[in-house]
Coordinates of C-alpha atoms (C1' of nucleotides) in Angstrom, one line a residue:
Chain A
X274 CA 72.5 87.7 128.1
X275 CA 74.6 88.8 125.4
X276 CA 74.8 92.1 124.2
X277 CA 72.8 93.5 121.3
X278 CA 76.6 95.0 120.1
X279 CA 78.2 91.5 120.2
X280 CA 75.9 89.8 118.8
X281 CA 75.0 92.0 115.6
X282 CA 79.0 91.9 115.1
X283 CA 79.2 87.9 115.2
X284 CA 76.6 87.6 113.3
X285 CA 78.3 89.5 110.4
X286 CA 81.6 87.4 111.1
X287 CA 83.3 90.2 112.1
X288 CA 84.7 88.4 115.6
X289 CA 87.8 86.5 115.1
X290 CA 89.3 86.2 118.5
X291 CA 88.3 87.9 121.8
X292 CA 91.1 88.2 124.8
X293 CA 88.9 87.8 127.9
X294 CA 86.2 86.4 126.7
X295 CA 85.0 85.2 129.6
X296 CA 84.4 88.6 131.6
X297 CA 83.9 90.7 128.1
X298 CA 80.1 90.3 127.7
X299 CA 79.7 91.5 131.2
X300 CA 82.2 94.3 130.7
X301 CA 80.8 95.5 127.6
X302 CA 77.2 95.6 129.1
X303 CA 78.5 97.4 132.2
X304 CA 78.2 101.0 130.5
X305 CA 80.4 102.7 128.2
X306 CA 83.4 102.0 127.4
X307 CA 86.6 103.3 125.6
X308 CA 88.2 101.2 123.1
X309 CA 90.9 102.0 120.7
X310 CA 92.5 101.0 117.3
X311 CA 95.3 101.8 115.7
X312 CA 96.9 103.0 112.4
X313 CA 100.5 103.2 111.6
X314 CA 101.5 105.3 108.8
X315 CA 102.8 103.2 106.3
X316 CA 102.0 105.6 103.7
X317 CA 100.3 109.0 103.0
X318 CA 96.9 107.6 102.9
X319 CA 94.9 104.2 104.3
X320 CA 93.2 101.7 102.1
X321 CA 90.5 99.8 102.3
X322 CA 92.5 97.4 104.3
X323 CA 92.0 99.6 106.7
X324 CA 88.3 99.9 106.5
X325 CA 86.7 97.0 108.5
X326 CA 88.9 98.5 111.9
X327 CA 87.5 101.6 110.7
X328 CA 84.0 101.3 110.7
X329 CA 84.4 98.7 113.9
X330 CA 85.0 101.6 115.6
X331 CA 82.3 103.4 114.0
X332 CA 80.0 100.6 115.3
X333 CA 80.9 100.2 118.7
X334 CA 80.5 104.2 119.0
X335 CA 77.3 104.0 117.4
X336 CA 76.5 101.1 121.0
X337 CA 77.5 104.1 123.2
X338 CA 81.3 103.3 123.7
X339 CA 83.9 105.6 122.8
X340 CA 86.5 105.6 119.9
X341 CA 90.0 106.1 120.7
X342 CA 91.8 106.4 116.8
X343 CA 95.4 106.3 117.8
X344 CA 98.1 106.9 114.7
X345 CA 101.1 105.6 115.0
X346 CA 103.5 108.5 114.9
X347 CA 105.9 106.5 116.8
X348 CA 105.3 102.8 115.8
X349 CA 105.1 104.1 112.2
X350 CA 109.1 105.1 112.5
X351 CA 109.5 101.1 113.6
X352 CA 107.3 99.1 111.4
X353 CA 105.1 95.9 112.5
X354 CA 106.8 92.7 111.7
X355 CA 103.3 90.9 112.2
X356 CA 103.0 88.2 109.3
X357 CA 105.4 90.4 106.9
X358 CA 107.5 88.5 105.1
X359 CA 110.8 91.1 105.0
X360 CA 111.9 93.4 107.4
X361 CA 110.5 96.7 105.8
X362 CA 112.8 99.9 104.9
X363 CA 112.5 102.6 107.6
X364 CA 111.0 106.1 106.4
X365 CA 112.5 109.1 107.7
X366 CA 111.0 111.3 110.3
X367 CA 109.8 114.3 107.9
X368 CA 107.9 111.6 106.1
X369 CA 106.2 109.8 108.9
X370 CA 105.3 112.9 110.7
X371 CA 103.3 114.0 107.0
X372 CA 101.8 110.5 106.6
X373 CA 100.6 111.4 110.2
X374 CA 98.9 114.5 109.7
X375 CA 97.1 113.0 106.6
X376 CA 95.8 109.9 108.7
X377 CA 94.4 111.7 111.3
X378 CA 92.0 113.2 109.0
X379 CA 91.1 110.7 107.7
X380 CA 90.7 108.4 110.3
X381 CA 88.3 111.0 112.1
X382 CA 85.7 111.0 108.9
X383 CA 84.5 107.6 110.4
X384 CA 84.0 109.0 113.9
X385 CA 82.3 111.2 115.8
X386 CA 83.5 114.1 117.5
X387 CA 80.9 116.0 118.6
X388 CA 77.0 116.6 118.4
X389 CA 74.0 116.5 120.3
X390 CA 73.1 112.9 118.7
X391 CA 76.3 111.2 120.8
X392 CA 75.6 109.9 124.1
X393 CA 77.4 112.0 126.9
X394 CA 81.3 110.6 127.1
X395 CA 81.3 108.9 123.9
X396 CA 83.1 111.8 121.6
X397 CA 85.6 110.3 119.5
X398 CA 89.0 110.8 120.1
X399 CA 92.2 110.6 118.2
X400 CA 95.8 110.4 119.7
X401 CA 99.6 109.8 118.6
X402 CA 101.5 107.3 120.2
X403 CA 104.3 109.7 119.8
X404 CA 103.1 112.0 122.4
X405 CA 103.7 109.5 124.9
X406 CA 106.7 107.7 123.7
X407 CA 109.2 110.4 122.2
X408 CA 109.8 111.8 125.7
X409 CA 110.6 108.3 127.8
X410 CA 114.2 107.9 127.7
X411 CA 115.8 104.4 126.5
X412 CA 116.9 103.2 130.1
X413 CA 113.6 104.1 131.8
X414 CA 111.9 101.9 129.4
X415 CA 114.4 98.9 129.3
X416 CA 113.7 98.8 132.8
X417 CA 110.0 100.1 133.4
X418 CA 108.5 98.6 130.3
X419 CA 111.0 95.9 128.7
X420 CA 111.2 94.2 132.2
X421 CA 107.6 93.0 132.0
X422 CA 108.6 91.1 128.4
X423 CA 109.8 87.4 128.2
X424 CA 111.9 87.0 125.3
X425 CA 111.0 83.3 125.6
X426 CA 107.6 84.2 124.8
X427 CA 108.1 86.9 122.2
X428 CA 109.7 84.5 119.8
X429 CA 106.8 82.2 120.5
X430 CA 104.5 84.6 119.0
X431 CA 103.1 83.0 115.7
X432 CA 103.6 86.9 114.0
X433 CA 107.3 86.7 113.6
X434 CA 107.7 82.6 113.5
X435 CA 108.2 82.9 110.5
X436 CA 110.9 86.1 110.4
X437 CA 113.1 83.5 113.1
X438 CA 112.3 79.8 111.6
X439 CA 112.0 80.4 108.1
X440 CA 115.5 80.3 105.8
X441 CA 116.1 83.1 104.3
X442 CA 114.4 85.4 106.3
X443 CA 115.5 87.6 109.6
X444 CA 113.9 90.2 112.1
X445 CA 116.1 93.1 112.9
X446 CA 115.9 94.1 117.1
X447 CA 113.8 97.3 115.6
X448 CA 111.2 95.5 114.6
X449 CA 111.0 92.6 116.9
X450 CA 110.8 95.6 119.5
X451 CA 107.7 96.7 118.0
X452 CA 105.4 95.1 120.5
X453 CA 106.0 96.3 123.1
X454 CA 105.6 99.8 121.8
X455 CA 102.2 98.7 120.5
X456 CA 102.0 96.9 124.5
X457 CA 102.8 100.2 125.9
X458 CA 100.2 102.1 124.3
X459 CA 97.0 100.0 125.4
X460 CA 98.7 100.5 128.5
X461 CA 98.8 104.1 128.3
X462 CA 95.5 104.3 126.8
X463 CA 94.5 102.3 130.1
X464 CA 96.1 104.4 132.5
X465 CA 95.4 108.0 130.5
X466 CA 91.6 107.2 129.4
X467 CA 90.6 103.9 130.8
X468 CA 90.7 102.8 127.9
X469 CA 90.0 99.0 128.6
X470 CA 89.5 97.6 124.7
X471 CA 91.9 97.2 121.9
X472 CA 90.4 96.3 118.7
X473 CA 92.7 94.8 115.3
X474 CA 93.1 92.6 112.3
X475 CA 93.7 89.2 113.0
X476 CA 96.9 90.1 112.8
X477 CA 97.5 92.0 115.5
X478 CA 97.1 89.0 118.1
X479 CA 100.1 88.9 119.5
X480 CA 100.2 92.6 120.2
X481 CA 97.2 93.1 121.6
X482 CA 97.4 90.4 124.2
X483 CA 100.7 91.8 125.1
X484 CA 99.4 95.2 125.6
X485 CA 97.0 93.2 128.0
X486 CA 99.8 91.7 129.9
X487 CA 101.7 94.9 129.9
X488 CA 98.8 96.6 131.2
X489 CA 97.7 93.8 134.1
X490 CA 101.4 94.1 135.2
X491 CA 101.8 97.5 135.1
X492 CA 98.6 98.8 136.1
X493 CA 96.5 95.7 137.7
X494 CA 93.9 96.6 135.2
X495 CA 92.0 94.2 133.1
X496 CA 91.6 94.8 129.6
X497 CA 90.3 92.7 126.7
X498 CA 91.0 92.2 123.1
X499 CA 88.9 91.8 120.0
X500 CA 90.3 91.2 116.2
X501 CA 88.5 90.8 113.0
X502 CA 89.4 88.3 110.3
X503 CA 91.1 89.2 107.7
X504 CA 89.3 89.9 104.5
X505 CA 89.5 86.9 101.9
X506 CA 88.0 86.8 98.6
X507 CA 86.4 83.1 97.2
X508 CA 89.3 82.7 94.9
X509 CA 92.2 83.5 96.8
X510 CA 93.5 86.3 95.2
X511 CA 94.5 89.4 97.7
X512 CA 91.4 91.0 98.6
X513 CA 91.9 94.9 98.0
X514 CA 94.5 95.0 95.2
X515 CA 93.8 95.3 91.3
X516 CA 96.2 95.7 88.5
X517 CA 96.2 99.5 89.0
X518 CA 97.6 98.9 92.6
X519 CA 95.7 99.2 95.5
X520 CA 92.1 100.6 96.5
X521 CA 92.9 103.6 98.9
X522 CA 90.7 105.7 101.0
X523 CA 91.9 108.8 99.8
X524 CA 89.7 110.3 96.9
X525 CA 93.3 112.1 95.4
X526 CA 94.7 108.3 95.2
X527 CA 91.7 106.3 94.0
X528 CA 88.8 108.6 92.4
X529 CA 85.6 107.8 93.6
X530 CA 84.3 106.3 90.6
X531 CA 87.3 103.8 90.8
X532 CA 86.6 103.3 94.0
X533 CA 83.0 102.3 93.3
X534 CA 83.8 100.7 90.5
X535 CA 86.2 98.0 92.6
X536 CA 83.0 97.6 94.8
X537 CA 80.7 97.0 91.9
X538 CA 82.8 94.3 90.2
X539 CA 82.6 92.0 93.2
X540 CA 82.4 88.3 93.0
X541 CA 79.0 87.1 93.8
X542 CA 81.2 84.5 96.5
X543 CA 82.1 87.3 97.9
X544 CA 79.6 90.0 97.9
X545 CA 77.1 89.4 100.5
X546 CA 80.1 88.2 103.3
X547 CA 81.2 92.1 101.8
X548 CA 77.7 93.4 102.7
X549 CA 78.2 92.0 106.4
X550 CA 81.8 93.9 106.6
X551 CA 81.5 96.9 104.9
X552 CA 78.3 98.5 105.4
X553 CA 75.5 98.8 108.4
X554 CA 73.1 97.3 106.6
X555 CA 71.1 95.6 109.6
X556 CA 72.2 91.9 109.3
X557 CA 68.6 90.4 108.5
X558 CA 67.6 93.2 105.2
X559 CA 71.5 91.7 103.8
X560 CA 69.8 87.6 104.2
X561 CA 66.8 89.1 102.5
X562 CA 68.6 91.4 99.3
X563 CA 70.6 87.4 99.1
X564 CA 67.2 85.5 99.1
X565 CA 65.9 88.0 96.5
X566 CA 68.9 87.5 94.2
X567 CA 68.6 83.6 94.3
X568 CA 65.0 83.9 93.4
X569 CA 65.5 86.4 90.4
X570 CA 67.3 85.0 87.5
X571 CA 70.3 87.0 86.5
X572 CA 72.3 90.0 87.7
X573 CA 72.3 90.0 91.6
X574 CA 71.5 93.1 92.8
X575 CA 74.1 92.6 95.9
X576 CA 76.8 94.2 94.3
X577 CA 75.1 97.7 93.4
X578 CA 74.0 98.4 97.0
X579 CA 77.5 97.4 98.3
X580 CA 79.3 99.6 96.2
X581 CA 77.0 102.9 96.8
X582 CA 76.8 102.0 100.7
X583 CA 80.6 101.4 100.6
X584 CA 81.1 104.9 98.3
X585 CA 78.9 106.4 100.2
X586 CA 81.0 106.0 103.5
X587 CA 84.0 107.0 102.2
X588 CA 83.3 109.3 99.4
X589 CA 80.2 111.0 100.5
X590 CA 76.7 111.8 99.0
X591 CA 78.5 113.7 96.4
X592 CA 81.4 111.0 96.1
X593 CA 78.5 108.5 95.6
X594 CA 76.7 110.8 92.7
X595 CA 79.8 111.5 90.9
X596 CA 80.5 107.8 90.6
X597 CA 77.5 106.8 89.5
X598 CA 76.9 109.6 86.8
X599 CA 80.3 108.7 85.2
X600 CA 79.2 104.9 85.5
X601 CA 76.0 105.4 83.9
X602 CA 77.5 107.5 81.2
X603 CA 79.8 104.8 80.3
X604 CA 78.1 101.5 81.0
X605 CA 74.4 102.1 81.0
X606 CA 74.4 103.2 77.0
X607 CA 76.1 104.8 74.3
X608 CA 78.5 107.0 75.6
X609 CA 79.0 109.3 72.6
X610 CA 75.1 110.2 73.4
X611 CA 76.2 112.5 76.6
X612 CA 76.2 116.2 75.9
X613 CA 79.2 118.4 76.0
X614 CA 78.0 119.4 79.9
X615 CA 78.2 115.7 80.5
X616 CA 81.5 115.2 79.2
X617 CA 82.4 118.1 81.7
X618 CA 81.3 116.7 84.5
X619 CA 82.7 113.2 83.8
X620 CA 86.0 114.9 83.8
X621 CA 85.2 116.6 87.2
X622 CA 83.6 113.4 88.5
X623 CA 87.1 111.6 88.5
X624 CA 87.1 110.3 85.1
X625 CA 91.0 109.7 84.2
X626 CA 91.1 112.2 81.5
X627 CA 94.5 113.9 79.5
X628 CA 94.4 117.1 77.2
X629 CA 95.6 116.4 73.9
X630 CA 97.0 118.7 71.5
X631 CA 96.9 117.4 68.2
X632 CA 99.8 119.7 67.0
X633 CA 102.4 118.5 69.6
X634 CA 100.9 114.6 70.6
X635 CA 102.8 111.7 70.9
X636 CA 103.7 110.7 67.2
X637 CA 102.0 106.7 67.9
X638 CA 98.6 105.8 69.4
X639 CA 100.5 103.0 71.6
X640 CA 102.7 106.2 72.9
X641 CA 99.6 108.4 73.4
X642 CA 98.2 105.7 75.6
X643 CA 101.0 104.6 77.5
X644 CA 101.6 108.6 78.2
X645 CA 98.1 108.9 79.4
X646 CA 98.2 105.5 81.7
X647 CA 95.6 103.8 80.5
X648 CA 97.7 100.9 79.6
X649 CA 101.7 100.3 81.4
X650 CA 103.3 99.3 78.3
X651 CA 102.4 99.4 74.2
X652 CA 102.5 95.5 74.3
X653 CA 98.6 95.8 75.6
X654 CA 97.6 98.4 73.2
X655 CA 99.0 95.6 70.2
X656 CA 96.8 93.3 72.3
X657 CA 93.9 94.8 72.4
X658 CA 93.9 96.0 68.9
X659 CA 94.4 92.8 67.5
X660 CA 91.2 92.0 69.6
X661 CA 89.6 95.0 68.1
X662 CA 88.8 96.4 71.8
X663 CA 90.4 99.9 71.6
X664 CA 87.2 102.4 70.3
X665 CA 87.5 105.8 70.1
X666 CA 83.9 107.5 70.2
X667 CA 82.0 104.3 70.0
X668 CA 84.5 103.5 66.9
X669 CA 86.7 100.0 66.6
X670 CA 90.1 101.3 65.7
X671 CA 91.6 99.1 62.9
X672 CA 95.6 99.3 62.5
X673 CA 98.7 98.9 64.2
X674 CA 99.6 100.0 67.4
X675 CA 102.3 102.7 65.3
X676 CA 98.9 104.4 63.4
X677 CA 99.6 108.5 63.8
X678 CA 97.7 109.9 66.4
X679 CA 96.2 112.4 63.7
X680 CA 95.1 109.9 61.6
X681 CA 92.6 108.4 64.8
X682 CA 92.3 112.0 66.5
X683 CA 91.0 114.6 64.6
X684 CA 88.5 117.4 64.6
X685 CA 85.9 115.3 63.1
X686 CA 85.6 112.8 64.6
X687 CA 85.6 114.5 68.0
X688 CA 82.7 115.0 70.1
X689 CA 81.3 118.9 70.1
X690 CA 84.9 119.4 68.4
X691 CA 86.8 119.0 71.7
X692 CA 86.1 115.2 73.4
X693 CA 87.0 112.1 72.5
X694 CA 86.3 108.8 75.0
X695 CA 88.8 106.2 74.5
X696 CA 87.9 102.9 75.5
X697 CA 90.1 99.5 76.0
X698 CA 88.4 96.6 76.8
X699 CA 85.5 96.6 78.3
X700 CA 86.1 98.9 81.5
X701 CA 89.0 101.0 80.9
X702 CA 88.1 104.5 79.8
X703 CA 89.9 107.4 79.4
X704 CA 88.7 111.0 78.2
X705 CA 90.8 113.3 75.9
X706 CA 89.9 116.4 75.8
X707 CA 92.1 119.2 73.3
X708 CA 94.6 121.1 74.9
Chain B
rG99 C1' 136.2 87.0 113.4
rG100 C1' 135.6 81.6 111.4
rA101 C1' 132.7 77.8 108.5
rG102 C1' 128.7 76.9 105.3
rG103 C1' 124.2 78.3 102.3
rG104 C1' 121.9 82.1 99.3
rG105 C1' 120.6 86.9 96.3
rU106 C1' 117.1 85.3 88.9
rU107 C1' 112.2 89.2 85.3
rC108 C1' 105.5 91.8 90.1
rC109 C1' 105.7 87.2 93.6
rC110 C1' 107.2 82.0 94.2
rG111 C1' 110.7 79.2 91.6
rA112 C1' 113.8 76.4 87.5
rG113 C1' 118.2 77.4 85.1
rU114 C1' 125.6 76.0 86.2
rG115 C1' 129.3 78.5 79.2
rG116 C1' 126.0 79.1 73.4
rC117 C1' 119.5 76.1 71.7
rC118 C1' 118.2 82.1 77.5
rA119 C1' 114.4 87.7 77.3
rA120 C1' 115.5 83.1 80.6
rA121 C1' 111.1 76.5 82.3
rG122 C1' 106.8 76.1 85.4
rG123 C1' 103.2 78.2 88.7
rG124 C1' 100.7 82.5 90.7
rA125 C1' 99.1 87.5 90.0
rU126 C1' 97.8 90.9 86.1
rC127 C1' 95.8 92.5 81.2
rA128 C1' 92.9 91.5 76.6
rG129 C1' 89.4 88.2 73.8
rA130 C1' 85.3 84.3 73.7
rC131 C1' 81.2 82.9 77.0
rU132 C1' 78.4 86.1 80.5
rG133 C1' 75.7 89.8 84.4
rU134 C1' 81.1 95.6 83.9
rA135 C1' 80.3 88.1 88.0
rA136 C1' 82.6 83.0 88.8
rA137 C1' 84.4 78.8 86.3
rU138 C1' 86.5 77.5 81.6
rC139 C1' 89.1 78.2 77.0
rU140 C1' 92.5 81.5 73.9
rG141 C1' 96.2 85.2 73.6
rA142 C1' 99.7 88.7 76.0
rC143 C1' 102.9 89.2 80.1
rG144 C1' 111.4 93.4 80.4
rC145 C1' 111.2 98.0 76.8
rG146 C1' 110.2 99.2 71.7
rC147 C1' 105.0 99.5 66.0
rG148 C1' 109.6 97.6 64.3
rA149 C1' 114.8 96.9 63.2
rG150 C1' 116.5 96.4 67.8
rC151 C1' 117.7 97.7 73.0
rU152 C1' 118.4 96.7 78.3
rU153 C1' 118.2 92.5 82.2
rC154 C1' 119.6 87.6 86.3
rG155 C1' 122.8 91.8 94.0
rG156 C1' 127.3 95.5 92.5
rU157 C1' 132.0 96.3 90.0
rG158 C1' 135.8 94.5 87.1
rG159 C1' 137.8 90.2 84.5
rU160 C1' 138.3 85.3 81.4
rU161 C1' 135.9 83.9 76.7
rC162 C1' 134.3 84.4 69.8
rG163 C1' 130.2 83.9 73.5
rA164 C1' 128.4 84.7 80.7
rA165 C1' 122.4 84.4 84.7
rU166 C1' 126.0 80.5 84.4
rC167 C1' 133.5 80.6 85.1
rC168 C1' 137.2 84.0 88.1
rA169 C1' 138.3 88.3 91.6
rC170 C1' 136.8 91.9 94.8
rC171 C1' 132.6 94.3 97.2
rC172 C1' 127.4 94.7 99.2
rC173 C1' 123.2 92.3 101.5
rC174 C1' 120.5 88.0 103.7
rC175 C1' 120.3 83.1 106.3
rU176 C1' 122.5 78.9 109.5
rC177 C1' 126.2 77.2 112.8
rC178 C1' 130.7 78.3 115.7
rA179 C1' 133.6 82.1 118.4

RNA sequence: GGAGGGGUUCCCGAGUGGCCAAAGGGAUCAGACUGUAAAUCUGACGCGCGAGCUUCGGUGGUUCGAAUCCACCCCCCUCCA
């Protein structure tokens, strides 16, 4: 008998490995349990790297178990040396303890805290590693904690082979360290909340099952392990980056609409494995909404409902609307038909949009752009204008990438004498409105 | 502390005195084809519209000319102590 839990998450491939697996099932089914996962602060928001762990939790809360979301404050100031090619550059204590704070709020918008829809003990909970490390001095720990640790087996790990084998590489004592930090928590999870699950990337392997040692040795508990498979796109490209960097959580860093947007413009290799990871669409509607696409001819429709499901976690309802009115603006028809209202809320909706004042702009419509970010350096805007893909207002400019500002901007041609929508390519846009 | 190997443009990686803004691959961007896909083909890919300017760990030097040679320094790796 396998639980209802397990089996919905293997059947969207989001088991990689279990520790224990043996006992787990029965564990699981025994009542509800507390499991945890953690975040380090590696900067002052997640991305969507992060959002597979995130809504794991998310589902095994929704089965009656109880989140634990623990940020790293103190594994943050070591850094994990799991799979990283380099030893990373330390941040200093001010910084880490921000990064924290941010985290934490946005960790808890996938959980639940409170309400009468939770089951009684499964309240969400998020804790900082920091509270239970910064006060254990370094001889207590050598011997309490670092006494349980085989250096034999450390370097064994598969996470930092490569750090010690490969030439050219290296592993500072900080980060090789790291571990057992990362065992100590599950163990103090254990011990504090019985918390008896550690949940990860793929990744994370070799610090989870070491946090289960830690804790069997320490405590005589059993605990298991569970980690996800890393997210891979069909054509081996990083899943989660684009050329404008990478896809965060926070709505500051990656507007909703571009957020959407990267969901929207997934490969149809990828986009129903996507459907299974991202979202809670029950697992049998996401076989059907594939079946249906086979059958029509055409557009699949996979990629729409992944990217408002996706929005909508993240973003919100209102997230989700703004998105979709500036993507409809834009791609659905002409854009100069929107009304001045319109134009408003595009800018409001996350639109990348500059001012522009015609009296003091950049002399060259290469500088303008590059100012304005749409393109990193003048080389694209030569690019795309020998290609005739840079339109202002629906209009093909013609020219060099030196033609005066004033001679593509003016009054005139703007939209109710204040807008004009600047398109490269087929996808980037960029509003100007006048100063 | 000793001996050896290494640090090249976003990444990998060629390049050992001029033909080097630096091969090749990857990533990325734009165009064609499409469905705001994929695959494929084309172009771009240090900065600059351009003349030109700034790069090959750092600083000095040799030379008409240096990523390439010399000196010192910094960092990484391997082995020895």
């Amino acid at each position: 008998m396998s639980s209802a839990l397990l089996q919905d998450l293997r059947a969207r491939g989001l088991v990689f490995q279990i520790a224990g697996e043996e006992a787990f099932e029965a564990w699981l089914e025994g009542g509800s349990r507390t499991l945890y996962c953690g975040f380090d602060p590696t900067a002052d928001s997640l991305h969507i790297g992060s959002l597979v762990p995130l809504l794991m939790l998310r589902r095994f809360q929704l089965a009656g178990h109880r989140p634990l979301a623990l940020v790293g404050g103190a594994t943050g100031l070591i850094g994990d040396p799991s799979f990283k090619a380099a030893e990373r550059q330390l941040n200093t204590l001010e910084v880490v303890e921000g990064w924290v704070d941010k985290l934490k709020a946005q960790v808890s918008q996938f959980i639940d805290f409170e309400g009468e829809h939770l089951q009684d003990g499964t309240a969400a909970l998020v804790v900082n590693n920091l509270d239970w490390t910064q006060g254990v001095d370094v001889l207590t720990f050598l011997r309490d904690v670092g006494k349980h640790f085989s250096i034999n087996a450390m370097i064994q790990k598969e996470s930092v082979k490569q750090r010690i084998e490969r030439e050219g590489a290296g592993i500072s004592f900080t980060e090789f360290t790291y571990m057992i930090l990362q065992s100590y928590d599950f163990s103090e999870l254990y011990r504090q909340y019985d918390c008896g699950l550690q949940i990860g990337g793929s990744d994370q392997w070799g610090n989870i099952t070491g946090g289960i040692d830690l804790t069997r040795r320490l405590h005589g508990g059993q605990t298991f392990g569970l980690t996800m498979p890393l997210v891979t796109k069909a054509d081996g490209t990083k899943f989660g980056k684009t050329e404008s960097g990478t896809i965060w959580l926070d709505a500051g860093k990656t507007s909703p609409y571009a957020f959407y947007q990267f969901w929207l413009n997934t490969a149809d290799a990828d986009v129903y494995q996507f459907l299974r990871y991202f979202t809670f669409l029950p697992v049998d509607q996401i076989d059907q909404i594939e079946a249906d696409d086979k059958a029509r001819e055409g557009r699949p429709e996979a990629q729409r409902i992944l990217a408002k499901e996706v929005t909508a976690l993240v973003h919100g309802v209102d997230g989700l609307a703004a998105a979709q009115r500036i993507t409809e603006a834009l791609f659905a028809g002409d854009a100069s038909g929107l009304g001045a209202a319109d134009l408003e809320q595009l800018a409001q909706d996350g639109l990348p949009t500059s001012t522009l004042d015609l009296g003091h702009a950049p002399p060259t419509l290469s500088q303008l752009l590059s100012e304005s970010g749409m393109v990193s350096s003048g080389k694209q805007v030569k690019d795309a204008l020998k290609n005739k893909a840079v339109f202002i207002n629906g209009h093909a400019v013609e020219g060099e990438p030196s033609v005066a500002v004033s001679e593509c901007f003016s009054r005139a041609t703007a939209l109710y004498d204040r807008y004009w929508i600047v398109r490269l390519g087929k996808k980037k846009y960029h509003l100007f409105t006048v100063a």
